[in-house]
Amino acid sequence: EHTWKDVLRQVERLPGSIGALTQQCQRLFRAIKEAQLTKMDLRRSDPRAIDRISEVFLVWQERAMVHSNSVQKAIVRKVVSWPTLGSFDFADMDICLRLVDRGGAGSDVFLTRAEALVTERSTSPTEFRGLLSHVETMLFFLKYAKSEDLNLTHAEFRRAPGNCSEATVAGYLAWAEKRYPAGAELVSLSDSRSLMDVTDVAAVLQDIRRPPAHLRGHDGVGPFREIFFQWAATMRSKFNLLVLPHHTQVVCLLIFQRFLEAEPTPMTPHALIAQVGTGEGKSMIVAALAIYVVVVLRKKAHIVVDDETLLERDFWTFKRLFDAFQVPIGAQQPTSSPGQGAPATRQLTAILCASEEKAASTDSKCVKARVDPDADICYCEAKHVQSFYASIARGQKADFDGYRERVLILDEVDALVIDEEPNEAFVYPNEELSQMATTVAEALNKNTPVSELGSVCGSSHPALRRVCNEVSKEWTRGKQLQDGEDYVYSKELGRYCQLHAGRANPKAWSLALECKNFQDGLSREIFFQERLFVMSRPRVFRKYHRILGLSGSIGSRPEREFLKETYRATFFEVPPFLKTCRGSPFHEPVPAPLGQARKAVYVEANLQAQIGRIAEVALEARERVPVLIISRDRLHADQLVEGLRTAARSRGLGGASEDIIRSLSRTLYEADAEQYKENLNRATLPLGERDASAKSWRISVTDPRGGRGTDYRVDDPDVDEHGGLLLIPTVVPTSQREWTQFLGRTARQDRRGQFCAVLTNSDYESLTKRYNEALPNTGGLEVVRTVLGWGDRLVADKIKGSAALYNTGLRINELCEEIFGRLPQVLSDPAARERVVDICQRYRWMSVREVNEAFARVPGMEPNRLMTEAKDMGRPAEPPIAGRMTGSVVMGSTPGSVLIPNGGRNAAVPANVGVPAGPKVVIFCLDWSASMMSRDTGTPLTRFDMCLKHVQRILIEQVSDNDLVGVVCFGPKVDVIYPPTPKSAGGPVLLQKVQALKPSMQGGTCFFDAVAQCLQMMQRPVGLPPDAARWLVCLTDGDDLGSRMDNNQGQIVTRMLNNSSLIVRLNMMMITVGMLKAGNLKIIDSWCDKVSKSGGLGKLVAEKDASLISKAFEVVYECLASEVGGATEC
């Protein structure tokens, strides 16, 4: 109340300037939201205050908007009176007001529809922006509807590169043109017809539903006609506007129809992928295809949209359309003869797959956490498709043939391109091992020594050693789990549940948490699971009846080749809508020669030169057009903002530089979402007072995330006259798909667009060395083509590098299906089951031949008699520690023997429970500079906290008591926190020291010096046999800054790695987070290469996004997994 009264006193007198009035309105808005959060009913407690607030907002709206109108006033009144605004803030209201800030000729239609939506009682403020944007898009297409030309459409399809070069696609095009020729348009849009007149619109709707008299019996549009009608009727009831499919959409659907109805053979395409530009109605094509698949083909459709926000948007947009259709029941009849009754039907069912939390928090029956096998249409993410397969594999009846009755439709085809991890392992419960694990837990609870656990169980079970090892390690880890961070108590279940993204997930399983529940008396038994099945993602996608893909960019040449080879895919391009309209103002982003040198692409030597050049180009261009800069990463974005503001002040712009140069980085979004939205809203608005005679514009700096999917709306015709929004990319990504996304931020709809790239040589140093080709500095597009060419080669290398793993996983998937589908009784035999578990744990280090040999030892399995698609390309990788894989499972004829892959041969050696393996040394080298305090991990944890969490887990899970452990931290200097010491001697003290570590508040990253220090410590660790393995695990989130002069390029480390006595047993895991300089990554990669060539494991895991730190550490787990042997979480 005190705050509320203070705010009211402030609005007794209104400020004179718009800026001050805006700040006052922002404070008022926050006060309203705070009152709602405290359950304070202002309408009842202080109705006069609410009226006063409305008056203040309306005064601001009147003065801040260019075309003050009744729709804006309706928005303000509704927002002020709405009881629960939720995440809707002042910036959102400002955005909505500017969406309807228009007047003059042609605005009446938009404003009339907008006002009807805003004043609809059920419409909440959170829906305003989406609805108003939808109306704007609909009117844009209606604007050119009468200009569409079907002859021109077919000509553009034929003209598109690649559409006629392949005979199959050319045949599809010819068939579509024959079915939908000029003169057979869906509707006739004569000049005398008004698309806004009620009578004319009703007539057009009937034309859509009924073919013209001369086409009856020969209607080429066929089943799509009813889909178009229902969609138009649905949208008209919602927006009071006519929605017509473009000719490009109709032709695209007919091409897919021809593909779907063709008889499948081993030689015909299995996947058809269309390239459809952003804003071209791709989601409507997807929905229409799904209905066609269900109603006409009598199959089910899985629609994959790998963006949670877009997934929900598309589903709810088309839900009413899906509800308008019935699905025929019974056998499909080719034709209906006269006198036959209408076939029996049922309601089409469509569901949305959402997170566990969203599914649990909604009453809607169409929102599920898993794919519903009985649903006709399922909107989901790729992970849901995989979990659907997993549910089949885990089911009582493993029916893997059901995919023949399903069609996969992908909005963007990224999920199909597997260039790194093509496989996924599933875990299964084991009741017998659960009892054994419970016995081990009871013994541990009584402080029984680990060496005696085997005898306590009193069993000769082949999995005994594995269970004892895993439970004892997870028992220790369970004691270290943190309440509120790793788990939370569930009153409903009466036990601890794992935390995922800050919420309890009762379905998540963790052996450590099983132990924790047991330790605290919340459970009397341990639920034990084990890896028993490997899924090959490409193979699962291929199991669908057909694959239909729609993508803004199909991708690079290597990606296309991969899709062709893996899925028998073929491709076609859908021309832009405006290209098929007579006299349309279609524009593409054009290179703009700017700056003193008048170049369209600059390549500068370093960061400072880059900032100087960007300042030169951007500060000149902002006098004519708004400027958007796409940085290399969020840190680079912050550097550019500061550098450009300094440059602006030096040019006399003074305090205005803060307003002129604005950040749109993810860092700002996470710290202050409202400020981010305000900056985004103002990015394309003129600077200063609305009635200023001379316009100037802002410079916005975003990171790569803002270069994809974000709409920078430009309405001012003056901007178009000067070439449109200027895009300044500071990096050309190696991905063609990502570069297309960058360019798509400008030249949207019928607006012009331009770009001028300002790059740095250092960002491409590793690529120039890798391919022995200099980056051209001609000032033209040769630079872009060179970088994209390198990207093609990188993708090709990645695909080639994962080929062996793909084929191994493919073969295991085939054989696992054989066991689960036809020989499930095999898994009842403990020894046979252990053999399968062992394969599923070790497949990364097995060739296809070795997989076949291993499965041949499983009773009843004859791999050589089972056909395979897999090619033997050797082992994907060698075991991390050749010749010593403790904790493995029984594979030999002698009980207790262990399979040890070594140079392609299988050797059996005794493996007695409780016998410790030889020691190794593990040193963690961790960045604790100030940047590690960033909270950008996608969790409440900082980068450093996330790092420590995984280090502690590795210490508990992967490090034995007789291993030596060391910890080194680096920032402005190198600190040895814990010299290499046996874990058994350090015990809890070691974990406590790790837990207590805090990042340094000073800058500096002496990474190279820290690595050198660690290698010196590894040369003569006390108590370590000379042939023991050495593991160095490093993480840095920035480039080296501060190492001694003779090591500022890692020279000392390189010399040490040339020492054969040190490197012979060395394994090196290097994790980098963020965008490091290409030259530094090259140095680190060369170290890993030296280690690999010396027989060890050398691996660089470079993650640009800090939210992927956990993923990077998963690689470390995999590589140290030879010490554990088994999946402990799912």
Tab-separated table of N, CA, C and O in Angstrom, residues 1-17 19-32 34 46 49 52-53 55-57 59 63:
chain	number	residue	atom	x	y	z
A	1	GLU	N	0.829	-1.197	0.000
A	1	GLU	CA	0.000	0.000	0.000
A	1	GLU	C	0.868	1.253	0.000
A	1	GLU	O	0.560	2.227	-0.674
A	2	HIS	N	1.948	1.211	0.792
A	2	HIS	CA	2.836	2.374	0.854
A	2	HIS	C	3.411	2.676	-0.531
A	2	HIS	O	3.426	3.827	-0.993
A	3	THR	N	3.867	1.602	-1.217
A	3	THR	CA	4.401	1.766	-2.570
A	3	THR	C	3.335	2.315	-3.507
A	3	THR	O	3.596	3.207	-4.321
A	4	TRP	N	2.146	1.784	-3.374
A	4	TRP	CA	1.045	2.187	-4.252
A	4	TRP	C	0.741	3.678	-4.076
A	4	TRP	O	0.566	4.411	-5.043
A	5	LYS	N	0.695	4.146	-2.828
A	5	LYS	CA	0.409	5.556	-2.571
A	5	LYS	C	1.534	6.447	-3.095
A	5	LYS	O	1.288	7.546	-3.606
A	6	ASP	N	2.780	5.984	-2.953
A	6	ASP	CA	3.906	6.746	-3.498
A	6	ASP	C	3.781	6.920	-4.999
A	6	ASP	O	4.023	8.004	-5.550
A	7	VAL	N	3.409	5.834	-5.665
A	7	VAL	CA	3.258	5.881	-7.121
A	7	VAL	C	2.151	6.848	-7.510
A	7	VAL	O	2.280	7.630	-8.458
A	8	LEU	N	1.034	6.814	-6.785
A	8	LEU	CA	-0.085	7.703	-7.109
A	8	LEU	C	0.293	9.171	-6.920
A	8	LEU	O	-0.140	10.046	-7.694
A	9	ARG	N	1.095	9.459	-5.893
A	9	ARG	CA	1.525	10.837	-5.694
A	9	ARG	C	2.368	11.339	-6.867
A	9	ARG	O	2.318	12.508	-7.239
A	10	GLN	N	3.125	10.402	-7.460
A	10	GLN	CA	4.006	10.779	-8.564
A	10	GLN	C	3.226	11.154	-9.824
A	10	GLN	O	3.739	11.858	-10.692
A	11	VAL	N	2.007	10.653	-9.962
A	11	VAL	CA	1.250	10.907	-11.199
A	11	VAL	C	0.253	12.050	-11.043
A	11	VAL	O	-0.578	12.279	-11.912
A	12	GLU	N	0.331	12.736	-9.916
A	12	GLU	CA	-0.568	13.877	-9.743
A	12	GLU	C	-0.262	14.966	-10.768
A	12	GLU	O	-1.151	15.667	-11.242
A	13	ARG	N	1.012	15.067	-11.139
A	13	ARG	CA	1.404	16.017	-12.181
A	13	ARG	C	2.147	15.253	-13.269
A	13	ARG	O	3.067	14.485	-12.988
A	14	LEU	N	1.766	15.469	-14.511
A	14	LEU	CA	2.359	14.726	-15.619
A	14	LEU	C	3.604	15.429	-16.140
A	14	LEU	O	3.620	16.658	-16.277
A	15	PRO	N	4.674	14.676	-16.446
A	15	PRO	CA	5.904	15.279	-17.004
A	15	PRO	C	5.645	15.895	-18.369
A	15	PRO	O	4.697	15.524	-19.073
A	16	GLY	N	6.512	16.800	-18.759
A	16	GLY	CA	6.332	17.474	-20.030
A	16	GLY	C	6.866	16.695	-21.215
A	16	GLY	O	6.316	16.766	-22.313
A	17	SER	N	7.953	15.912	-21.038
A	17	SER	CA	8.564	15.192	-22.165
A	17	SER	C	8.015	13.782	-22.266
A	17	SER	O	7.585	13.182	-21.275
A	19	GLY	N	9.768	11.138	-22.912
A	19	GLY	CA	10.668	10.216	-22.226
A	19	GLY	C	10.341	10.086	-20.760
A	19	GLY	O	10.259	8.982	-20.209
A	20	ALA	N	10.146	11.237	-20.081
A	20	ALA	CA	9.823	11.212	-18.651
A	20	ALA	C	8.449	10.597	-18.411
A	20	ALA	O	8.243	9.862	-17.438
A	21	LEU	N	7.501	10.894	-19.299
A	21	LEU	CA	6.159	10.327	-19.154
A	21	LEU	C	6.200	8.815	-19.340
A	21	LEU	O	5.498	8.067	-18.638
A	22	THR	N	7.028	8.355	-20.267
A	22	THR	CA	7.167	6.903	-20.483
A	22	THR	C	7.712	6.222	-19.230
A	22	THR	O	7.206	5.179	-18.817
A	23	GLN	N	8.734	6.819	-18.616
A	23	GLN	CA	9.283	6.233	-17.396
A	23	GLN	C	8.252	6.197	-16.278
A	23	GLN	O	8.172	5.226	-15.513
A	24	GLN	N	7.442	7.240	-16.190
A	24	GLN	CA	6.403	7.263	-15.164
A	24	GLN	C	5.373	6.160	-15.408
A	24	GLN	O	4.930	5.482	-14.471
A	25	CYS	N	5.000	5.943	-16.666
A	25	CYS	CA	4.046	4.883	-17.000
A	25	CYS	C	4.635	3.500	-16.712
A	25	CYS	O	3.914	2.593	-16.298
A	26	GLN	N	5.913	3.350	-16.937
A	26	GLN	CA	6.557	2.077	-16.618
A	26	GLN	C	6.473	1.777	-15.118
A	26	GLN	O	6.191	0.645	-14.708
A	27	ARG	N	6.711	2.801	-14.287
A	27	ARG	CA	6.596	2.604	-12.842
A	27	ARG	C	5.169	2.252	-12.448
A	27	ARG	O	4.940	1.381	-11.598
A	28	LEU	N	4.199	2.924	-13.058
A	28	LEU	CA	2.795	2.622	-12.782
A	28	LEU	C	2.457	1.175	-13.130
A	28	LEU	O	1.759	0.481	-12.388
A	29	PHE	N	2.950	0.742	-14.275
A	29	PHE	CA	2.649	-0.622	-14.729
A	29	PHE	C	3.214	-1.649	-13.750
A	29	PHE	O	2.567	-2.645	-13.416
A	30	ARG	N	4.451	-1.397	-13.286
A	30	ARG	CA	5.054	-2.332	-12.328
A	30	ARG	C	4.244	-2.351	-11.035
A	30	ARG	O	4.090	-3.409	-10.408
A	31	ALA	N	3.738	-1.196	-10.621
A	31	ALA	CA	2.933	-1.144	-9.403
A	31	ALA	C	1.648	-1.961	-9.562
A	31	ALA	O	1.217	-2.657	-8.632
A	32	ILE	N	1.034	-1.901	-10.747
A	32	ILE	CA	-0.172	-2.700	-11.001
A	32	ILE	C	0.143	-4.183	-10.884
A	32	ILE	O	-0.592	-4.954	-10.250
A	34	GLU	N	2.647	-5.618	-9.274
A	34	GLU	CA	2.979	-5.964	-7.884
A	34	GLU	C	1.709	-6.106	-7.054
A	34	GLU	O	1.610	-6.989	-6.196
A	46	ASP	N	-9.434	0.844	-4.485
A	46	ASP	CA	-9.152	2.228	-4.871
A	46	ASP	C	-9.563	2.451	-6.333
A	46	ASP	O	-8.720	2.643	-7.213
A	49	ALA	N	-8.207	5.446	-8.208
A	49	ALA	CA	-6.803	5.324	-8.617
A	49	ALA	C	-6.685	4.611	-9.958
A	49	ALA	O	-5.882	4.995	-10.813
A	52	ARG	N	-7.466	6.978	-12.610
A	52	ARG	CA	-6.380	7.933	-12.805
A	52	ARG	C	-5.241	7.293	-13.605
A	52	ARG	O	-4.651	7.934	-14.490
A	53	ILE	N	-4.961	6.043	-13.304
A	53	ILE	CA	-3.911	5.335	-14.052
A	53	ILE	C	-4.290	5.235	-15.526
A	53	ILE	O	-3.462	5.453	-16.419
A	55	GLU	N	-6.118	7.256	-17.166
A	55	GLU	CA	-5.956	8.583	-17.752
A	55	GLU	C	-4.493	8.855	-18.099
A	55	GLU	O	-4.182	9.391	-19.170
A	56	VAL	N	-3.599	8.484	-17.187
A	56	VAL	CA	-2.167	8.712	-17.441
A	56	VAL	C	-1.695	7.907	-18.648
A	56	VAL	O	-1.003	8.427	-19.537
A	57	PHE	N	-2.067	6.627	-18.691
A	57	PHE	CA	-1.675	5.779	-19.819
A	57	PHE	C	-2.231	6.325	-21.138
A	57	PHE	O	-1.555	6.290	-22.174
A	59	VAL	N	-2.972	9.456	-21.829
A	59	VAL	CA	-2.220	10.658	-22.208
A	59	VAL	C	-0.903	10.259	-22.865
A	59	VAL	O	-0.501	10.816	-23.903
A	63	ARG	N	0.315	10.892	-26.849
A	63	ARG	CA	1.513	11.667	-27.194
A	63	ARG	C	2.616	10.807	-27.821
A	63	ARG	O	3.420	11.296	-28.612
